[in-house]
Coordinates of N, CA and C in Angstrom, one line a residue:
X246 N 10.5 12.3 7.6 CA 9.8 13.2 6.7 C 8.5 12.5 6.2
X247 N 7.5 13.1 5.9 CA 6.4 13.1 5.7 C 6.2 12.7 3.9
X248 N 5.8 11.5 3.5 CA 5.9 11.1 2.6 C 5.0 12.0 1.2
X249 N 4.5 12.6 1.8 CA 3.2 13.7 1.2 C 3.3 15.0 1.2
X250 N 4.6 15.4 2.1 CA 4.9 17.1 1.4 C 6.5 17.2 1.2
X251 N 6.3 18.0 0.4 CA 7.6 18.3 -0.4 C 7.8 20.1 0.2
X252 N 8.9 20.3 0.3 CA 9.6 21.2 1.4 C 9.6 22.1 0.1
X253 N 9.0 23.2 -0.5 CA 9.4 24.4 -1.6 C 8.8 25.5 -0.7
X254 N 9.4 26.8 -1.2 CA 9.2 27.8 -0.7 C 7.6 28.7 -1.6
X255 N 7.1 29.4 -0.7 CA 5.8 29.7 -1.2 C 5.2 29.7 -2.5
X256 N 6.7 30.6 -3.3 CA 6.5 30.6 -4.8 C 5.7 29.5 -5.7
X257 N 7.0 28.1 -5.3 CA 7.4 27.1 -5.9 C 6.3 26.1 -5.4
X258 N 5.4 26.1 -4.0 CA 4.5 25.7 -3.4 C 2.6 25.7 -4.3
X259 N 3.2 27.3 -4.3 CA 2.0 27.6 -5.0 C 2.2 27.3 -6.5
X260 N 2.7 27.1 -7.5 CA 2.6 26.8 -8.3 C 2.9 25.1 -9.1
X261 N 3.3 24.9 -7.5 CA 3.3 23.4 -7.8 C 1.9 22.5 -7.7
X262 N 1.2 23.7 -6.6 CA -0.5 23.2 -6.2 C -1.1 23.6 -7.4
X263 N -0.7 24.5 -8.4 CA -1.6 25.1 -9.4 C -0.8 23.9 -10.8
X264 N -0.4 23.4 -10.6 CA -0.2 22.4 -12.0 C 0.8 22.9 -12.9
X265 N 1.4 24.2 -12.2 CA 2.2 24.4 -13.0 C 3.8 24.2 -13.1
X266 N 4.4 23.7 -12.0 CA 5.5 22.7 -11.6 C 4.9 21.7 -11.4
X267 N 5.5 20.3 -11.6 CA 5.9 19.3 -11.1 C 7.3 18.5 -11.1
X268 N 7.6 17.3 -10.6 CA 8.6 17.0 -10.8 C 9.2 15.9 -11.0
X269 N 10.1 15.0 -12.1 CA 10.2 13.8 -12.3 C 11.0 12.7 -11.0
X270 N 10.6 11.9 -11.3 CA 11.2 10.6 -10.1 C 12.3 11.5 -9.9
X271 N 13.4 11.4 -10.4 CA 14.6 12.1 -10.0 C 15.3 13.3 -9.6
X272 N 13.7 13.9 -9.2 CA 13.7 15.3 -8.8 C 13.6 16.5 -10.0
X273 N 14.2 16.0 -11.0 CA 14.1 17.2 -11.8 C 12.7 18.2 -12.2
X274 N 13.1 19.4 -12.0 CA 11.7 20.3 -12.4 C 11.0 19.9 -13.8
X275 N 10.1 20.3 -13.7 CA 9.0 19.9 -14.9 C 8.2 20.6 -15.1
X276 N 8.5 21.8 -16.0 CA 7.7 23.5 -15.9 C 6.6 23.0 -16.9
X277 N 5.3 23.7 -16.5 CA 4.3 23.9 -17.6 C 4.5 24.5 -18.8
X278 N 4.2 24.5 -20.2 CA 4.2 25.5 -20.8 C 3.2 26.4 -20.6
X279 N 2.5 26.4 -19.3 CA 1.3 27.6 -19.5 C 2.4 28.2 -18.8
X280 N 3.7 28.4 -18.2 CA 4.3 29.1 -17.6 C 5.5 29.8 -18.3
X281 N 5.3 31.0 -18.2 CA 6.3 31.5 -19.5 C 7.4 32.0 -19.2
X282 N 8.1 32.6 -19.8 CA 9.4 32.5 -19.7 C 9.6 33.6 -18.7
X283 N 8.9 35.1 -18.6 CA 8.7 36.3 -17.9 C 8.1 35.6 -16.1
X284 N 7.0 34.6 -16.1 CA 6.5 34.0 -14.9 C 7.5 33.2 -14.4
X285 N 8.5 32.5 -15.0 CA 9.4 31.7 -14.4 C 10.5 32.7 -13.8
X286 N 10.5 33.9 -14.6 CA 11.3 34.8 -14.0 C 11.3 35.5 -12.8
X287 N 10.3 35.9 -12.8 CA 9.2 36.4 -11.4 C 9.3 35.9 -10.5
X288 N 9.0 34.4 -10.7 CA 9.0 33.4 -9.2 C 9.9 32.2 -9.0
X289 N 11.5 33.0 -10.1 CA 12.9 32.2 -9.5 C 12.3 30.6 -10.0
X290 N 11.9 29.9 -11.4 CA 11.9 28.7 -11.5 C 12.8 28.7 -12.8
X291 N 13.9 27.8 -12.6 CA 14.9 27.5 -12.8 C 14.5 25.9 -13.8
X292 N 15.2 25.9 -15.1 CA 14.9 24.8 -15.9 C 16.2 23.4 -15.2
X293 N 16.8 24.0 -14.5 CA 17.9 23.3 -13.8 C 17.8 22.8 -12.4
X294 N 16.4 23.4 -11.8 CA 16.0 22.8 -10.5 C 16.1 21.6 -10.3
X295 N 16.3 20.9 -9.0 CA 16.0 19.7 -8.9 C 15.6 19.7 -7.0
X296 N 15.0 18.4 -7.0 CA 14.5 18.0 -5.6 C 14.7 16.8 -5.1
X297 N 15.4 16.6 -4.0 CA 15.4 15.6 -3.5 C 14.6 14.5 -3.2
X298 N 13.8 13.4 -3.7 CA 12.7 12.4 -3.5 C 12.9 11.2 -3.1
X299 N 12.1 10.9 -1.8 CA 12.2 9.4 -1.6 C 11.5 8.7 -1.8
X300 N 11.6 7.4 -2.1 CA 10.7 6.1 -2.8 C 9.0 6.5 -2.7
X301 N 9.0 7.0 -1.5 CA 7.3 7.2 -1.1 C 7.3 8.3 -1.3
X302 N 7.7 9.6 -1.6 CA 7.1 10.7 -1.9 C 6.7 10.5 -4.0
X303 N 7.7 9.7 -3.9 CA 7.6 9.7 -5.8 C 6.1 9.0 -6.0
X304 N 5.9 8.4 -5.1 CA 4.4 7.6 -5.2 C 3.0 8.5 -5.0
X305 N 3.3 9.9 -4.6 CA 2.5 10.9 -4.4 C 2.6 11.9 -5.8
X306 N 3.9 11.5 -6.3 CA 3.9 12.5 -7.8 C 3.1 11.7 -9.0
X307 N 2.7 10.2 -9.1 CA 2.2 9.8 -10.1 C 0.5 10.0 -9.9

């Protein structure tokens, strides 16, 4: 795997590029508040998401 991309589906892609997901060391999602409760609905982001990370991808989230 490629240390520098993280596998989300277009939604989750694009709004990870726009700042408005990210995600902690241990995968867990990390919603914007510019993202509201109706937009998280729209594009399936779940306060319960999580992602699988390895040592070198977490080095690309800081």
């Amino acid at each position: 795997m490629v240390p520098n991309v993280f596998l989300l589906c277009p939604n989750h892609d694009a709004l990870f590029d726009g700042g408005y997901i990210t995600f902690e060391d241990d995968g867990t999602i990390v919603i914007s508040d510019r993202l509201s409760q109706l937009d998280c609905t729209f594009t399936n982001v779940l306060s319960t998401m999580k992602i699988q990370l390895s040592d070198k991808n977490k080095e690309y989230l800081e």
